[in-house]
Short mmCIF file of C-alpha atoms and ligand atoms in Angstrom, two decimals:
data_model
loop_
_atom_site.label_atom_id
_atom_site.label_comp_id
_atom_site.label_asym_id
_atom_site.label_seq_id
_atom_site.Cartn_x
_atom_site.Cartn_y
_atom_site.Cartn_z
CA UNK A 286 25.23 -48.03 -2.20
CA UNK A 287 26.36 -46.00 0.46
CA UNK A 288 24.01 -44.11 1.74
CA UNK A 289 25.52 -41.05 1.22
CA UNK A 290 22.56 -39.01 -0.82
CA UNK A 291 19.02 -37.85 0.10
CA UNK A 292 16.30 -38.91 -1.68
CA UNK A 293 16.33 -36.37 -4.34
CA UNK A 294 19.85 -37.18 -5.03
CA UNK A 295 21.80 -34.41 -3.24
CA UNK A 296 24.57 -35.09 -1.35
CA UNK A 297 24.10 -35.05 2.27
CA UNK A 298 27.33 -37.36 3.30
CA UNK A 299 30.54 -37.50 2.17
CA UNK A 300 31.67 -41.28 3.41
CA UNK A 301 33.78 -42.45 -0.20
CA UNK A 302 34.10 -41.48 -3.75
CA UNK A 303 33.39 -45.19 -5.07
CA UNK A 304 30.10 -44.00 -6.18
CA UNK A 305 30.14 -40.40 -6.68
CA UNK A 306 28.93 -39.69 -10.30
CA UNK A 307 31.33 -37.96 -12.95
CA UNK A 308 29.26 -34.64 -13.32
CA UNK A 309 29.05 -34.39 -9.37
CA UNK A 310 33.11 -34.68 -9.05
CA UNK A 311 33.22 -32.56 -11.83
CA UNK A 312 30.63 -30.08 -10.30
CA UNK A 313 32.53 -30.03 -6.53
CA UNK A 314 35.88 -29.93 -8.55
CA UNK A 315 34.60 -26.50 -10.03
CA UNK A 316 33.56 -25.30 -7.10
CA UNK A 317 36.53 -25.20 -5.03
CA UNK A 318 38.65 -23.88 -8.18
CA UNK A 319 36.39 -20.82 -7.65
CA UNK A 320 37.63 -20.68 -3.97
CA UNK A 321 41.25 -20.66 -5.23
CA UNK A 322 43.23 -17.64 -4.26
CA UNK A 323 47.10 -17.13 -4.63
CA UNK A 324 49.73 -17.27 -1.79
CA UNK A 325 49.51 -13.59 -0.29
CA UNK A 326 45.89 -12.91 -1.69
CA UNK A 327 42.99 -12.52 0.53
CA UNK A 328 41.65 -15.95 1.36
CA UNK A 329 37.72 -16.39 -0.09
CA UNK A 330 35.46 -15.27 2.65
CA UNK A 331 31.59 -15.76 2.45
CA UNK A 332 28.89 -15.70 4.87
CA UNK A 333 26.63 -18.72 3.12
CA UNK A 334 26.74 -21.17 5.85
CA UNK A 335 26.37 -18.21 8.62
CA UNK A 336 24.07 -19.86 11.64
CA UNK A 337 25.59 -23.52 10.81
CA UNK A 338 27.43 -25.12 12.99
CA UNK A 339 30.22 -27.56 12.22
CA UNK A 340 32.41 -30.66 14.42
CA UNK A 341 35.54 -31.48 13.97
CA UNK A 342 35.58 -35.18 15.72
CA UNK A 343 39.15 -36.89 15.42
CA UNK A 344 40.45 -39.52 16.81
CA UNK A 345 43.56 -40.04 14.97
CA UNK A 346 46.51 -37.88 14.54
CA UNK A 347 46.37 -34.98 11.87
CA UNK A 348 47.41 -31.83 10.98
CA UNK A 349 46.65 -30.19 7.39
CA UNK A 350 42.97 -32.34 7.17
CA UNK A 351 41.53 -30.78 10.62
CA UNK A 352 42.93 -27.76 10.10
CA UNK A 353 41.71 -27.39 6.24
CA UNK A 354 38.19 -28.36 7.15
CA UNK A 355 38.36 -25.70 10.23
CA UNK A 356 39.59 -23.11 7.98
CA UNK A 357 36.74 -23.64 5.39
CA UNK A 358 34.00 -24.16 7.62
CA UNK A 359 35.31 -20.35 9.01
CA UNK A 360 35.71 -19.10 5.39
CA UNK A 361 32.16 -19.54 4.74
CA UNK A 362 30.58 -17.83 8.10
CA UNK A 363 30.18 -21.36 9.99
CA UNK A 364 30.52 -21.55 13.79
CA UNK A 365 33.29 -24.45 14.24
CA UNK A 366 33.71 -27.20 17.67
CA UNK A 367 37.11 -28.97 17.81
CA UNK A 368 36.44 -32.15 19.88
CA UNK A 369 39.59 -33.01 21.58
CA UNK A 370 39.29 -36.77 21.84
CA UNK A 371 42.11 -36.80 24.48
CA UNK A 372 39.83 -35.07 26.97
CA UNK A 373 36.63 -35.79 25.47
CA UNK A 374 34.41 -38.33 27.06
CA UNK A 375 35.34 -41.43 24.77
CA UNK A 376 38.58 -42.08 27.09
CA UNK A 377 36.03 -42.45 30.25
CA UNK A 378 33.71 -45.34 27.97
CA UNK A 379 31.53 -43.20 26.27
CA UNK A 380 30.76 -44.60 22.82
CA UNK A 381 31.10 -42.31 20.00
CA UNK A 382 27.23 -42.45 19.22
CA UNK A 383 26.57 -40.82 22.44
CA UNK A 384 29.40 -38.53 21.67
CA UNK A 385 27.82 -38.00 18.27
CA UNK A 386 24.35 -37.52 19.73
CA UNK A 387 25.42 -34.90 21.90
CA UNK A 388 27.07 -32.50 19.29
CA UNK A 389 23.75 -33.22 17.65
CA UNK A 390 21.34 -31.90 20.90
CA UNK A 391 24.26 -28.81 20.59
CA UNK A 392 22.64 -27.98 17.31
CA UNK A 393 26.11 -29.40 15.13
CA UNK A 394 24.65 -29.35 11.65
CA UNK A 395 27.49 -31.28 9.93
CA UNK A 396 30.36 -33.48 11.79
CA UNK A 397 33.67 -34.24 10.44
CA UNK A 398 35.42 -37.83 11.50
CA UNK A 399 38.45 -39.31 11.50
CA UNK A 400 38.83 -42.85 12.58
CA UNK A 401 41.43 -45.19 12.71
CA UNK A 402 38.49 -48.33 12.74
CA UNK A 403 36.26 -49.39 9.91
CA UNK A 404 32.53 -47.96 9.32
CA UNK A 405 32.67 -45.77 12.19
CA UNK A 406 31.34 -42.45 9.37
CA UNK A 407 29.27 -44.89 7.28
CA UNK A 408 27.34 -46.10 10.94
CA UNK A 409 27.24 -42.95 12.32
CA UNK A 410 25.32 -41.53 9.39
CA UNK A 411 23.32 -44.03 9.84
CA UNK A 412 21.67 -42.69 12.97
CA UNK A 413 22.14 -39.12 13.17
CA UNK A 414 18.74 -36.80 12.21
CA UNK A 415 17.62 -36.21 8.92
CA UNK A 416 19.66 -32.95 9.21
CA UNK A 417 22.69 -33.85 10.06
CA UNK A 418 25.73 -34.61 7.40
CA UNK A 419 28.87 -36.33 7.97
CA UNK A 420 32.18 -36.14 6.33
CA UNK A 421 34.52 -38.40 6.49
CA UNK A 422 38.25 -37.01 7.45
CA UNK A 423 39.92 -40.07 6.50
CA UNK A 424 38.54 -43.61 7.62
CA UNK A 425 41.04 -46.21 8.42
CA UNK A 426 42.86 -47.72 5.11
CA UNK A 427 39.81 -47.26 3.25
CA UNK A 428 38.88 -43.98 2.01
CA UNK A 429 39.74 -40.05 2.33
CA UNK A 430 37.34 -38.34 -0.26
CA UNK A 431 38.91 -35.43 0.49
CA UNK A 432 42.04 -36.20 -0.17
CA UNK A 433 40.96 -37.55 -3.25
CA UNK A 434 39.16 -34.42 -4.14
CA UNK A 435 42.09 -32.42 -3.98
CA UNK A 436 44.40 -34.65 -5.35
CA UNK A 437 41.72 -34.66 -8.71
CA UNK A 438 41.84 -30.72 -8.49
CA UNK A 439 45.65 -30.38 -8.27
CA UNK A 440 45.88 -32.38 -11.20
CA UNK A 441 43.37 -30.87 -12.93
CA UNK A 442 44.92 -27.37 -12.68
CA UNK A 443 48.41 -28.82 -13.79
CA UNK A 444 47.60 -30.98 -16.25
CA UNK A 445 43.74 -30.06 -17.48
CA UNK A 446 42.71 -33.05 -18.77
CA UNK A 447 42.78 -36.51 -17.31
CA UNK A 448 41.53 -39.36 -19.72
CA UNK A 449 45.07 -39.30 -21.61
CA UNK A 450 46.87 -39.09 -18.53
CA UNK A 451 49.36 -41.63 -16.96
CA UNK A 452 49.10 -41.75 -13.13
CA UNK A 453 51.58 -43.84 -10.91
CA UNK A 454 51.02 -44.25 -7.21
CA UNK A 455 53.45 -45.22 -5.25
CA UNK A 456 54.23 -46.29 -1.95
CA UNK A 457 52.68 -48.15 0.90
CA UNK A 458 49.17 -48.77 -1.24
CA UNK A 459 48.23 -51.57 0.78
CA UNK A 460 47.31 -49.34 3.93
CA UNK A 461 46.86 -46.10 1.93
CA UNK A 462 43.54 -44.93 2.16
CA UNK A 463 44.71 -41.95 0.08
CA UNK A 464 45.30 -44.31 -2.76
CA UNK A 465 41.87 -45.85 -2.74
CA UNK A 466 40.40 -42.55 -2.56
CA UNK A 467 42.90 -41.86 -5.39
CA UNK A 468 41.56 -44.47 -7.42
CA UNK A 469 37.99 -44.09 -7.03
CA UNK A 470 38.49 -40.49 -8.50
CA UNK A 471 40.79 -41.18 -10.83
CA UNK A 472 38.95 -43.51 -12.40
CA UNK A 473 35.54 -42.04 -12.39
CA UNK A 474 37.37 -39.06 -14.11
CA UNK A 475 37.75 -41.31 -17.09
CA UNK A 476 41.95 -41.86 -16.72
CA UNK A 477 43.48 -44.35 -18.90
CA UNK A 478 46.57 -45.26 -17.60
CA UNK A 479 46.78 -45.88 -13.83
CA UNK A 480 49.67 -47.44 -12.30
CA UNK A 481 50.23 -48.79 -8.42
CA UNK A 482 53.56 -49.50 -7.92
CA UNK A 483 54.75 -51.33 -4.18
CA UNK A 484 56.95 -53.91 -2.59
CA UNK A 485 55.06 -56.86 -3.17
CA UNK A 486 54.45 -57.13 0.40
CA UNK A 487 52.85 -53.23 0.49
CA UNK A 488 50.98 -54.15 -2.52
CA UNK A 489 46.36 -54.43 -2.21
CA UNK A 490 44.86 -57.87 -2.31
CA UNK A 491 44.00 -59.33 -5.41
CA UNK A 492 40.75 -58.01 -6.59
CA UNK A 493 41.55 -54.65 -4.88
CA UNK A 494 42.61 -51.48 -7.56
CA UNK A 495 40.65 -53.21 -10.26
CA UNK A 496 41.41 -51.50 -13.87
CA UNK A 497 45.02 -50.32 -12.53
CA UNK A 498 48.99 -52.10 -13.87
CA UNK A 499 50.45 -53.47 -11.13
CA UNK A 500 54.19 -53.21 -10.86
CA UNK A 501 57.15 -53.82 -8.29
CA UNK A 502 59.78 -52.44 -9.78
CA UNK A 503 59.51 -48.02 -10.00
CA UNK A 504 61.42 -48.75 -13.31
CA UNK A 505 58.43 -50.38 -15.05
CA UNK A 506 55.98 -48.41 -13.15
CA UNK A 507 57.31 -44.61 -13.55
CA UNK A 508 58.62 -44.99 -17.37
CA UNK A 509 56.65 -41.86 -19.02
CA UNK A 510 54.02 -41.11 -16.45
CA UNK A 511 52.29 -37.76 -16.04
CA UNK A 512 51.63 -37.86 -12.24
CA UNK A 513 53.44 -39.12 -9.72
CA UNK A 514 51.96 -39.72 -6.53
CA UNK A 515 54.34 -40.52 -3.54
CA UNK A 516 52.84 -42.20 -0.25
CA UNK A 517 54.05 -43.01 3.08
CA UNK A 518 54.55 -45.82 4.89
CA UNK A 519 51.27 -46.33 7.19
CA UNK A 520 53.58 -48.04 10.04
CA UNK A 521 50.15 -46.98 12.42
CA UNK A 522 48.50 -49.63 10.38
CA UNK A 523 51.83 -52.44 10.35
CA UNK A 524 52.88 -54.93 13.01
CA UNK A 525 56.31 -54.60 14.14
CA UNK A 526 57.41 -57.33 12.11
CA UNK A 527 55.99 -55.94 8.75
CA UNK A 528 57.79 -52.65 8.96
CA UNK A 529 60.27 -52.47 5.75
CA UNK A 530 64.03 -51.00 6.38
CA UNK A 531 64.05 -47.36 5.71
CA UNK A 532 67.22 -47.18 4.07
CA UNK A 533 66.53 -50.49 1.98
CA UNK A 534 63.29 -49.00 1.22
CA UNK A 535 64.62 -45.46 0.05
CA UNK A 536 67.42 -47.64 -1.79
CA UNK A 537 64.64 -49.20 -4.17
CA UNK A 538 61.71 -46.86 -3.83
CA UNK A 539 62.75 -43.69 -2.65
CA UNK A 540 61.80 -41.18 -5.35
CA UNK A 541 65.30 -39.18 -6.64
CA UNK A 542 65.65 -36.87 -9.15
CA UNK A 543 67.39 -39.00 -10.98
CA UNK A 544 64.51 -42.06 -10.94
CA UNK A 545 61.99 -38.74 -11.45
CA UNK A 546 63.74 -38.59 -14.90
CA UNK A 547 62.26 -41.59 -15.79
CA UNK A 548 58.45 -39.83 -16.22
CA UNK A 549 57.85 -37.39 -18.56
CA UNK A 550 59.69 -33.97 -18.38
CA UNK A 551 56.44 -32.26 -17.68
CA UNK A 552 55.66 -34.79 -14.82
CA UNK A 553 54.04 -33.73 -11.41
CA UNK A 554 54.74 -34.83 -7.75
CA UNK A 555 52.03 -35.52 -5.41
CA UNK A 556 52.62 -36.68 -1.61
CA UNK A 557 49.67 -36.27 0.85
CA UNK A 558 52.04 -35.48 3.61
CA UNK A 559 53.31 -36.11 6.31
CA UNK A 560 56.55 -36.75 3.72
CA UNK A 561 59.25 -39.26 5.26
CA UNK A 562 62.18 -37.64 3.64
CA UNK A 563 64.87 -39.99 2.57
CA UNK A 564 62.21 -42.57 2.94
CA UNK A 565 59.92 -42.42 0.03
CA UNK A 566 60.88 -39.21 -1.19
CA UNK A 567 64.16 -37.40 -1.49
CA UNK A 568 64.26 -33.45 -0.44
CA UNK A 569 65.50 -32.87 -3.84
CA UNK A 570 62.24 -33.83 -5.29
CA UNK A 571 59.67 -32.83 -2.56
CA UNK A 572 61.12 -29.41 -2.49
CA UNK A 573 61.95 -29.29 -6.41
CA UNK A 574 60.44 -27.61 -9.22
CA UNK A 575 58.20 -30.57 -10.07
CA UNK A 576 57.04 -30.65 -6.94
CA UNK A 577 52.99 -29.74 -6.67
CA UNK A 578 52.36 -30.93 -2.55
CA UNK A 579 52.30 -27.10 -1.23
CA UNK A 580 49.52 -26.77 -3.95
CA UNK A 581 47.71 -30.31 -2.59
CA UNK A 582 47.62 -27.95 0.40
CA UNK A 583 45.63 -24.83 -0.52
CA UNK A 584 43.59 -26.99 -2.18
CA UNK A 585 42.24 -28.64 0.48
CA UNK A 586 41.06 -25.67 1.93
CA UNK A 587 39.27 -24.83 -1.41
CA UNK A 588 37.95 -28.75 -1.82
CA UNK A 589 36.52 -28.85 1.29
CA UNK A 590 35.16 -25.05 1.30
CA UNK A 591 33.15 -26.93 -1.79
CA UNK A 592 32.09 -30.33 -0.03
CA UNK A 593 30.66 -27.93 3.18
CA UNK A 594 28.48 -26.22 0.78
CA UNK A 595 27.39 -28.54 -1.23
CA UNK A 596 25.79 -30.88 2.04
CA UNK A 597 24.19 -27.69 3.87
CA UNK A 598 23.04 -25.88 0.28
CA UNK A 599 19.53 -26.59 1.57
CA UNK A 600 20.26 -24.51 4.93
CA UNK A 601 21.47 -21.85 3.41
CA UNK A 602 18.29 -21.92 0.82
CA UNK A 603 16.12 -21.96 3.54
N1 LIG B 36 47.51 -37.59 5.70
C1 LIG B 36 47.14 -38.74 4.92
C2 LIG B 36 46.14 -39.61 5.65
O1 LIG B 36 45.55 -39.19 6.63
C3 LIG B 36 48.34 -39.51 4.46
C4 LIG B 36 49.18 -40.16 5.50
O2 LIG B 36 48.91 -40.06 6.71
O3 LIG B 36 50.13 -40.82 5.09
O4 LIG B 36 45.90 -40.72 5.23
#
């Protein structure tokens, strides 16, 4: 288990989505459809978390994540820190508990990490206060549950149903920690067909992606699929060495309109950005009418608007 709910079975972390129950996905899924709004409307304001206090902690690169959970933690009347790791005091040795424990004497009700190493969320749950909740903002190659939570959502308003649904994910899956996050939704959603489709050397251990067709070729893997998801190639997580060529990649990966016409006429494109054009994704289709990634966007604001107020309900009940 992972430690993630309180002993009356709320949700006080959000560290993965490996064991995060149907009706609670469902539940957070509904939640940030209500904080939905189209382009040019009013963006949802509410005062619920008003007195809570809310970290951003990153230590790796990113752009629509930090910004998403800023903007929601605002949108619902919380006060918001961004750590700047760069000039925080982790470059001069300080560990990040220490770092932690400090936003914690500042009265930081709920922290927000990204980390580019293994079990840094998942440990420092483990020793802030009883009060305290942390989110994970994307942990190494393992899990964004965010990301996943938005990616459910988007398909969800495109597609409204997902147990007869064919999903193909693409890309770089053996670093993506989009795709497990992916996967761990996907599946607890009840989907029938998934599909992860790589190079064989960008393709998950064995044992990893369990219930999912495994294919290395996009034309066995995109035939008649309802989603597409696109990913990029995590060369932060690669040696050198291991780095495919770009243009040999784009040459049998890239996603064109004219390999796009190999999924259903109704399919969707996903990409969590940042998109490498010409890469693993061709303008064409990242800009065309297919194309759902601006809407991955807005709903991350809306997604994480919901995760915020689910973990500090009990403040603002008390
Ligand atoms: N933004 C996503 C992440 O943080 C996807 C990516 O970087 O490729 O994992």
């Amino acid at each position: 288990m992972s430690g993630q709910f309180r002993a009356d079975g709320s949700l006080r972390h959000l560290l993965t989505l490996e064991d995060l129950p149907r009706p609670l996905i469902e539940r957070l899924l509904e939640r940030a459809e209500r904080f939905v709004r189209p382009l040019g409307a009013r963006p949802p304001a509410s005062r619920v978390l008003e007195g809570c206090t809310v970290a951003n902690l990153f230590t790796e690169p990113s752009t629509r994540t930090r910004v998403s959970f800023e903007l929601a933690a605002k949108r619902l009347g919380a006060d918001v820190v961004n750590l700047e790791v760069q000039l925080s005091s982790r470059v001069k040795g300080e560990s990040m508990l220490d770092t932690v424990y400090t936003l914690q004497s500042l009265h930081v009700d709920a922290m927000v990490i990204r980390d580019a190493e293994i079990g840094v969320p998942a440990t420092v749950a483990a020793h802030v206060a009883d009060h305290v909740s942390i989110l994970s903002a994307g942990e190494a190659h393992v899990d964004h549950p965010t990301q996943g939570l938005l990616d459910a959502l988007t398909v969800r308003q495109h597609k409204s149903r997902f147990d007869t649904l064919s999903i193909a994910i693409i890309g770089d899956l053996r670093h993506s920690r989009v795709a497990r996050s992916a996967w761990h939704v996907f599946r607890a959603l009840g989907v029938s067909d998934l599909r992860i489709v790589a190079p064989p050397a960008l393709m998950p251990p064995a044992g990893e992606f369990e219930g999912c067709s495994r294919h290395t070729r996009l034309e066995s893997g995109l035939p008649q699929a309802d989603v597409v998801m696109m990913l990029r190639i995590q060369k932060e997580r690669m040696a050198q060495v291991e780095l495919p060529d770009a243009d040999r990649y784009y040459a049998s990966y890239g996603l064109t309109p004219e390999r796009l016409a190999l999924a259903r006429p109704d399919a969707i494109v996903m990409h969590p950005q940042p998109m490498n054009r010409g890469v693993e994704i061709a303008s064409a289709v990242a800009d065309g009418p297919r194309s759902v990634i601006r809407d991955q966007v807005r709903n991350g604001v809306a997604v994480r608007m919901a995760v915020l107020a689910e973990v500090l309900a009990w403040r603002s009940a008390a």
